[in-house]
C-alpha cells in the first residue's frame, strides 16, 4: 500500500487511489511474496500498479517508511476503518503518520478559529466529555475550537487523532496524539488539502460536533454542509448564532451542553460504529 499510494514517496507512475480495493483483492488471492507482487498485479490486468512497483528503489523506500512507523495503512491496528465504511474506495489506504495509533471508538469536534471565551469553554468541555467517555477525539488541529477540544481531551487523560491539511515533515511524536496526513511530508497548506482533510474528519466518527461556525463562509461551514449532504456522520451543532442555526435547519442536531452530542441516540442510518482497528468491512475484502 505504501509503495503504491503514499504521496511523496517518489516514482513517476501514478496509480489512482480508487484502485486500492482491486489491488487488495488481487494480492490476497495471489498470496505471493513481496518481490512477486508486480507480476501478480500485471497478470490481473492492473498495469499501472505493476509498472509502479517495477520502478527501481520504490519498494525498498516503502519498506523503510513502514519499518520506521512513518505511515499507517488500512491493514494496521488503529487505522480508522470507518473511512472505508463511509467513503468506500475514496478512503485513503495509507497516510503519513507521527505517533502511536490509539485504539477505540471516536468522536469528532471541530469549529471556527476565532471564537469567544464561551465557545472556547464549550469546545474544551466537549473534548473533556469525549475523554471521559473513553473515546478518542478526532480533531483538525486548527486554532480555536479544535485546539480547545484537544486541550480538554488531553487534560482529562484522553487521546487525540489530529488530521492535518499539510505535510508532517519536522513534526515530532506527542504524547497521546497521533498525527495523520495524506500530504507529502513537506507539502504546505492548501485549500484543496483542507477540503480533503475535512472529509476525513467527519467520516472518521459516528458523531461529529460543530462547536462554532460562520454562516455561509469558512472551512467549518463548507465542511459541515458537505458532511450533511454526504451523511458522513451524525452531525451535531452547538445552539448559538446564525451559522449554527442554519446547520440545524439543514439537518444537524442542535445541542445545549458540551456532552449532549455523546448521549443523544443516533438514527439507525448512523449505526453501528466501527471502532479503530476493530475489524474490516467485508464488502471490499
PDB file of N, CA and C in Angstrom, residues 114-174:
ATOM      1  N   UNK A 114     -11.557  31.688  15.189  1.00  0.00           N
ATOM      2  CA  UNK A 114     -11.700  32.863  16.047  1.00  0.00           C
ATOM      3  C   UNK A 114     -12.995  32.724  16.839  1.00  0.00           C
ATOM      4  N   UNK A 115     -12.875  32.508  18.145  1.00  0.00           N
ATOM      5  CA  UNK A 115     -14.063  32.224  18.950  1.00  0.00           C
ATOM      6  C   UNK A 115     -14.035  33.021  20.250  1.00  0.00           C
ATOM      7  N   UNK A 116     -15.204  33.167  20.841  1.00  0.00           N
ATOM      8  CA  UNK A 116     -15.320  33.830  22.137  1.00  0.00           C
ATOM      9  C   UNK A 116     -14.867  32.901  23.255  1.00  0.00           C
ATOM     10  N   UNK A 117     -14.739  33.460  24.425  1.00  0.00           N
ATOM     11  CA  UNK A 117     -14.342  32.653  25.586  1.00  0.00           C
ATOM     12  C   UNK A 117     -15.390  31.573  25.881  1.00  0.00           C
ATOM     13  N   UNK A 118     -16.657  31.910  25.683  1.00  0.00           N
ATOM     14  CA  UNK A 118     -17.710  30.935  25.934  1.00  0.00           C
ATOM     15  C   UNK A 118     -17.668  29.763  24.974  1.00  0.00           C
ATOM     16  N   UNK A 119     -17.404  30.039  23.695  1.00  0.00           N
ATOM     17  CA  UNK A 119     -17.308  28.968  22.711  1.00  0.00           C
ATOM     18  C   UNK A 119     -16.072  28.105  22.992  1.00  0.00           C
ATOM     19  N   UNK A 120     -14.976  28.747  23.356  1.00  0.00           N
ATOM     20  CA  UNK A 120     -13.764  28.002  23.719  1.00  0.00           C
ATOM     21  C   UNK A 120     -14.059  27.044  24.861  1.00  0.00           C
ATOM     22  N   UNK A 121     -14.755  27.523  25.877  1.00  0.00           N
ATOM     23  CA  UNK A 121     -15.091  26.687  27.025  1.00  0.00           C
ATOM     24  C   UNK A 121     -15.987  25.524  26.600  1.00  0.00           C
ATOM     25  N   UNK A 122     -16.938  25.784  25.700  1.00  0.00           N
ATOM     26  CA  UNK A 122     -17.827  24.725  25.213  1.00  0.00           C
ATOM     27  C   UNK A 122     -17.030  23.654  24.477  1.00  0.00           C
ATOM     28  N   UNK A 123     -16.134  24.064  23.568  1.00  0.00           N
ATOM     29  CA  UNK A 123     -15.330  23.099  22.805  1.00  0.00           C
ATOM     30  C   UNK A 123     -14.405  22.306  23.719  1.00  0.00           C
ATOM     31  N   UNK A 124     -13.823  22.987  24.706  1.00  0.00           N
ATOM     32  CA  UNK A 124     -12.963  22.295  25.669  1.00  0.00           C
ATOM     33  C   UNK A 124     -13.770  21.268  26.457  1.00  0.00           C
ATOM     34  N   UNK A 125     -14.986  21.655  26.846  1.00  0.00           N
ATOM     35  CA  UNK A 125     -15.848  20.718  27.567  1.00  0.00           C
ATOM     36  C   UNK A 125     -16.231  19.525  26.725  1.00  0.00           C
ATOM     37  N   UNK A 126     -16.414  19.744  25.420  1.00  0.00           N
ATOM     38  CA  UNK A 126     -16.735  18.625  24.528  1.00  0.00           C
ATOM     39  C   UNK A 126     -15.573  17.650  24.445  1.00  0.00           C
ATOM     40  N   UNK A 127     -14.356  18.176  24.321  1.00  0.00           N
ATOM     41  CA  UNK A 127     -13.181  17.296  24.304  1.00  0.00           C
ATOM     42  C   UNK A 127     -13.035  16.535  25.599  1.00  0.00           C
ATOM     43  N   UNK A 128     -13.316  17.205  26.704  1.00  0.00           N
ATOM     44  CA  UNK A 128     -13.245  16.559  28.019  1.00  0.00           C
ATOM     45  C   UNK A 128     -14.286  15.443  28.114  1.00  0.00           C
ATOM     46  N   UNK A 129     -15.473  15.692  27.577  1.00  0.00           N
ATOM     47  CA  UNK A 129     -16.538  14.682  27.611  1.00  0.00           C
ATOM     48  C   UNK A 129     -16.161  13.461  26.778  1.00  0.00           C
ATOM     49  N   UNK A 130     -15.505  13.691  25.643  1.00  0.00           N
ATOM     50  CA  UNK A 130     -15.061  12.577  24.800  1.00  0.00           C
ATOM     51  C   UNK A 130     -14.085  11.692  25.573  1.00  0.00           C
ATOM     52  N   UNK A 131     -13.126  12.320  26.241  1.00  0.00           N
ATOM     53  CA  UNK A 131     -12.141  11.550  27.004  1.00  0.00           C
ATOM     54  C   UNK A 131     -12.790  10.791  28.148  1.00  0.00           C
ATOM     55  N   UNK A 132     -13.718  11.423  28.837  1.00  0.00           N
ATOM     56  CA  UNK A 132     -14.365  10.768  29.974  1.00  0.00           C
ATOM     57  C   UNK A 132     -15.254   9.612  29.530  1.00  0.00           C
ATOM     58  N   UNK A 133     -15.708   9.657  28.275  1.00  0.00           N
ATOM     59  CA  UNK A 133     -16.484   8.547  27.714  1.00  0.00           C
ATOM     60  C   UNK A 133     -15.590   7.440  27.177  1.00  0.00           C
ATOM     61  N   UNK A 134     -14.267   7.559  27.415  1.00  0.00           N
ATOM     62  CA  UNK A 134     -13.280   6.577  26.958  1.00  0.00           C
ATOM     63  C   UNK A 134     -13.248   6.477  25.435  1.00  0.00           C
ATOM     64  N   UNK A 135     -13.488   7.607  24.791  1.00  0.00           N
ATOM     65  CA  UNK A 135     -13.430   7.670  23.342  1.00  0.00           C
ATOM     66  C   UNK A 135     -12.215   8.475  22.909  1.00  0.00           C
ATOM     67  N   UNK A 136     -11.886   8.381  21.626  1.00  0.00           N
ATOM     68  CA  UNK A 136     -10.753   9.110  21.059  1.00  0.00           C
ATOM     69  C   UNK A 136     -11.276  10.345  20.343  1.00  0.00           C
ATOM     70  N   UNK A 137     -10.696  11.494  20.634  1.00  0.00           N
ATOM     71  CA  UNK A 137     -11.098  12.719  19.974  1.00  0.00           C
ATOM     72  C   UNK A 137     -10.401  12.830  18.625  1.00  0.00           C
ATOM     73  N   UNK A 138     -11.168  13.135  17.580  1.00  0.00           N
ATOM     74  CA  UNK A 138     -10.615  13.430  16.258  1.00  0.00           C
ATOM     75  C   UNK A 138     -10.713  14.931  16.047  1.00  0.00           C
ATOM     76  N   UNK A 139      -9.592  15.542  15.657  1.00  0.00           N
ATOM     77  CA  UNK A 139      -9.500  16.992  15.561  1.00  0.00           C
ATOM     78  C   UNK A 139      -8.800  17.387  14.272  1.00  0.00           C
ATOM     79  N   UNK A 140      -9.100  18.615  13.809  1.00  0.00           N
ATOM     80  CA  UNK A 140      -8.411  19.142  12.644  1.00  0.00           C
ATOM     81  C   UNK A 140      -7.143  19.889  12.981  1.00  0.00           C
ATOM     82  N   UNK A 141      -6.864  20.064  14.261  1.00  0.00           N
ATOM     83  CA  UNK A 141      -5.604  20.667  14.682  1.00  0.00           C
ATOM     84  C   UNK A 141      -5.501  22.163  14.496  1.00  0.00           C
ATOM     85  N   UNK A 142      -6.596  22.840  14.109  1.00  0.00           N
ATOM     86  CA  UNK A 142      -6.546  24.284  13.905  1.00  0.00           C
ATOM     87  C   UNK A 142      -6.673  25.008  15.241  1.00  0.00           C
ATOM     88  N   UNK A 143      -6.316  26.294  15.234  1.00  0.00           N
ATOM     89  CA  UNK A 143      -6.504  27.086  16.455  1.00  0.00           C
ATOM     90  C   UNK A 143      -7.994  27.298  16.674  1.00  0.00           C
ATOM     91  N   UNK A 144      -8.355  27.762  17.840  1.00  0.00           N
ATOM     92  CA  UNK A 144      -9.764  27.966  18.152  1.00  0.00           C
ATOM     93  C   UNK A 144     -10.407  26.716  18.701  1.00  0.00           C
ATOM     94  N   UNK A 145     -11.545  26.315  18.137  1.00  0.00           N
ATOM     95  CA  UNK A 145     -12.318  25.191  18.668  1.00  0.00           C
ATOM     96  C   UNK A 145     -11.528  23.888  18.665  1.00  0.00           C
ATOM     97  N   UNK A 146     -10.799  23.614  17.584  1.00  0.00           N
ATOM     98  CA  UNK A 146     -10.043  22.366  17.505  1.00  0.00           C
ATOM     99  C   UNK A 146      -9.036  22.260  18.646  1.00  0.00           C
ATOM    100  N   UNK A 147      -8.290  23.345  18.859  1.00  0.00           N
ATOM    101  CA  UNK A 147      -7.292  23.348  19.926  1.00  0.00           C
ATOM    102  C   UNK A 147      -7.946  23.237  21.301  1.00  0.00           C
ATOM    103  N   UNK A 148      -9.057  23.933  21.490  1.00  0.00           N
ATOM    104  CA  UNK A 148      -9.756  23.868  22.779  1.00  0.00           C
ATOM    105  C   UNK A 148     -10.220  22.450  23.071  1.00  0.00           C
ATOM    106  N   UNK A 149     -10.784  21.778  22.064  1.00  0.00           N
ATOM    107  CA  UNK A 149     -11.251  20.408  22.264  1.00  0.00           C
ATOM    108  C   UNK A 149     -10.088  19.479  22.577  1.00  0.00           C
ATOM    109  N   UNK A 150      -8.981  19.645  21.870  1.00  0.00           N
ATOM    110  CA  UNK A 150      -7.799  18.816  22.136  1.00  0.00           C
ATOM    111  C   UNK A 150      -7.322  19.005  23.567  1.00  0.00           C
ATOM    112  N   UNK A 151      -7.202  20.246  23.990  1.00  0.00           N
ATOM    113  CA  UNK A 151      -6.721  20.507  25.348  1.00  0.00           C
ATOM    114  C   UNK A 151      -7.662  19.891  26.381  1.00  0.00           C
ATOM    115  N   UNK A 152      -8.965  19.998  26.153  1.00  0.00           N
ATOM    116  CA  UNK A 152      -9.917  19.403  27.086  1.00  0.00           C
ATOM    117  C   UNK A 152      -9.761  17.900  27.171  1.00  0.00           C
ATOM    118  N   UNK A 153      -9.601  17.245  26.009  1.00  0.00           N
ATOM    119  CA  UNK A 153      -9.450  15.788  25.984  1.00  0.00           C
ATOM    120  C   UNK A 153      -8.160  15.355  26.668  1.00  0.00           C
ATOM    121  N   UNK A 154      -7.074  16.029  26.365  1.00  0.00           N
ATOM    122  CA  UNK A 154      -5.777  15.632  26.918  1.00  0.00           C
ATOM    123  C   UNK A 154      -5.722  15.857  28.429  1.00  0.00           C
ATOM    124  N   UNK A 155      -6.304  16.939  28.890  1.00  0.00           N
ATOM    125  CA  UNK A 155      -6.295  17.219  30.328  1.00  0.00           C
ATOM    126  C   UNK A 155      -7.160  16.227  31.094  1.00  0.00           C
ATOM    127  N   UNK A 156      -8.113  15.612  30.393  1.00  0.00           N
ATOM    128  CA  UNK A 156      -8.957  14.590  31.030  1.00  0.00           C
ATOM    129  C   UNK A 156      -8.381  13.185  30.846  1.00  0.00           C
ATOM    130  N   UNK A 157      -7.158  13.098  30.328  1.00  0.00           N
ATOM    131  CA  UNK A 157      -6.493  11.805  30.179  1.00  0.00           C
ATOM    132  C   UNK A 157      -6.801  11.074  28.893  1.00  0.00           C
ATOM    133  N   UNK A 158      -7.414  11.753  27.924  1.00  0.00           N
ATOM    134  CA  UNK A 158      -7.788  11.102  26.674  1.00  0.00           C
ATOM    135  C   UNK A 158      -6.699  11.137  25.626  1.00  0.00           C
ATOM    136  N   UNK A 159      -7.038  10.592  24.465  1.00  0.00           N
ATOM    137  CA  UNK A 159      -6.128  10.561  23.323  1.00  0.00           C
ATOM    138  C   UNK A 159      -6.747  11.312  22.153  1.00  0.00           C
ATOM    139  N   UNK A 160      -5.881  11.779  21.257  1.00  0.00           N
ATOM    140  CA  UNK A 160      -6.323  12.622  20.149  1.00  0.00           C
ATOM    141  C   UNK A 160      -5.742  12.111  18.841  1.00  0.00           C
ATOM    142  N   UNK A 161      -6.564  12.084  17.812  1.00  0.00           N
ATOM    143  CA  UNK A 161      -6.088  11.909  16.432  1.00  0.00           C
ATOM    144  C   UNK A 161      -6.243  13.250  15.744  1.00  0.00           C
ATOM    145  N   UNK A 162      -5.149  13.806  15.283  1.00  0.00           N
ATOM    146  CA  UNK A 162      -5.151  15.104  14.619  1.00  0.00           C
ATOM    147  C   UNK A 162      -4.877  14.878  13.131  1.00  0.00           C
ATOM    148  N   UNK A 163      -5.840  15.226  12.283  1.00  0.00           N
ATOM    149  CA  UNK A 163      -5.699  15.068  10.839  1.00  0.00           C
ATOM    150  C   UNK A 163      -5.368  16.432  10.250  1.00  0.00           C
ATOM    151  N   UNK A 164      -4.230  16.531   9.569  1.00  0.00           N
ATOM    152  CA  UNK A 164      -3.702  17.828   9.154  1.00  0.00           C
ATOM    153  C   UNK A 164      -3.742  18.006   7.636  1.00  0.00           C
ATOM    154  N   UNK A 165      -3.937  19.247   7.166  1.00  0.00           N
ATOM    155  CA  UNK A 165      -4.013  19.521   5.729  1.00  0.00           C
ATOM    156  C   UNK A 165      -2.680  19.966   5.134  1.00  0.00           C
ATOM    157  N   UNK A 166      -1.599  19.465   5.659  1.00  0.00           N
ATOM    158  CA  UNK A 166      -0.253  19.749   5.162  1.00  0.00           C
ATOM    159  C   UNK A 166       0.661  18.617   5.604  1.00  0.00           C
ATOM    160  N   UNK A 167       1.883  18.603   5.090  1.00  0.00           N
ATOM    161  CA  UNK A 167       2.791  17.507   5.375  1.00  0.00           C
ATOM    162  C   UNK A 167       3.290  17.496   6.816  1.00  0.00           C
ATOM    163  N   UNK A 168       3.732  16.327   7.249  1.00  0.00           N
ATOM    164  CA  UNK A 168       4.173  16.139   8.627  1.00  0.00           C
ATOM    165  C   UNK A 168       5.682  16.259   8.799  1.00  0.00           C
ATOM    166  N   UNK A 169       6.369  16.738   7.769  1.00  0.00           N
ATOM    167  CA  UNK A 169       7.814  16.889   7.874  1.00  0.00           C
ATOM    168  C   UNK A 169       8.201  17.789   9.039  1.00  0.00           C
ATOM    169  N   UNK A 170       9.121  17.326   9.868  1.00  0.00           N
ATOM    170  CA  UNK A 170       9.565  18.102  11.020  1.00  0.00           C
ATOM    171  C   UNK A 170       8.718  17.927  12.263  1.00  0.00           C
ATOM    172  N   UNK A 171       7.582  17.244  12.151  1.00  0.00           N
ATOM    173  CA  UNK A 171       6.733  17.014  13.327  1.00  0.00           C
ATOM    174  C   UNK A 171       7.350  15.923  14.207  1.00  0.00           C
ATOM    175  N   UNK A 172       7.238  16.106  15.502  1.00  0.00           N
ATOM    176  CA  UNK A 172       7.757  15.128  16.462  1.00  0.00           C
ATOM    177  C   UNK A 172       6.599  14.427  17.179  1.00  0.00           C
ATOM    178  N   UNK A 173       6.826  13.190  17.623  1.00  0.00           N
ATOM    179  CA  UNK A 173       5.758  12.485  18.348  1.00  0.00           C
ATOM    180  C   UNK A 173       5.338  13.249  19.597  1.00  0.00           C
ATOM    181  N   UNK A 174       4.046  13.304  19.833  1.00  0.00           N
ATOM    182  CA  UNK A 174       3.489  13.950  21.009  1.00  0.00           C
ATOM    183  C   UNK A 174       2.710  12.920  21.818  1.00  0.00           C
TER     184      UNK A 174
END
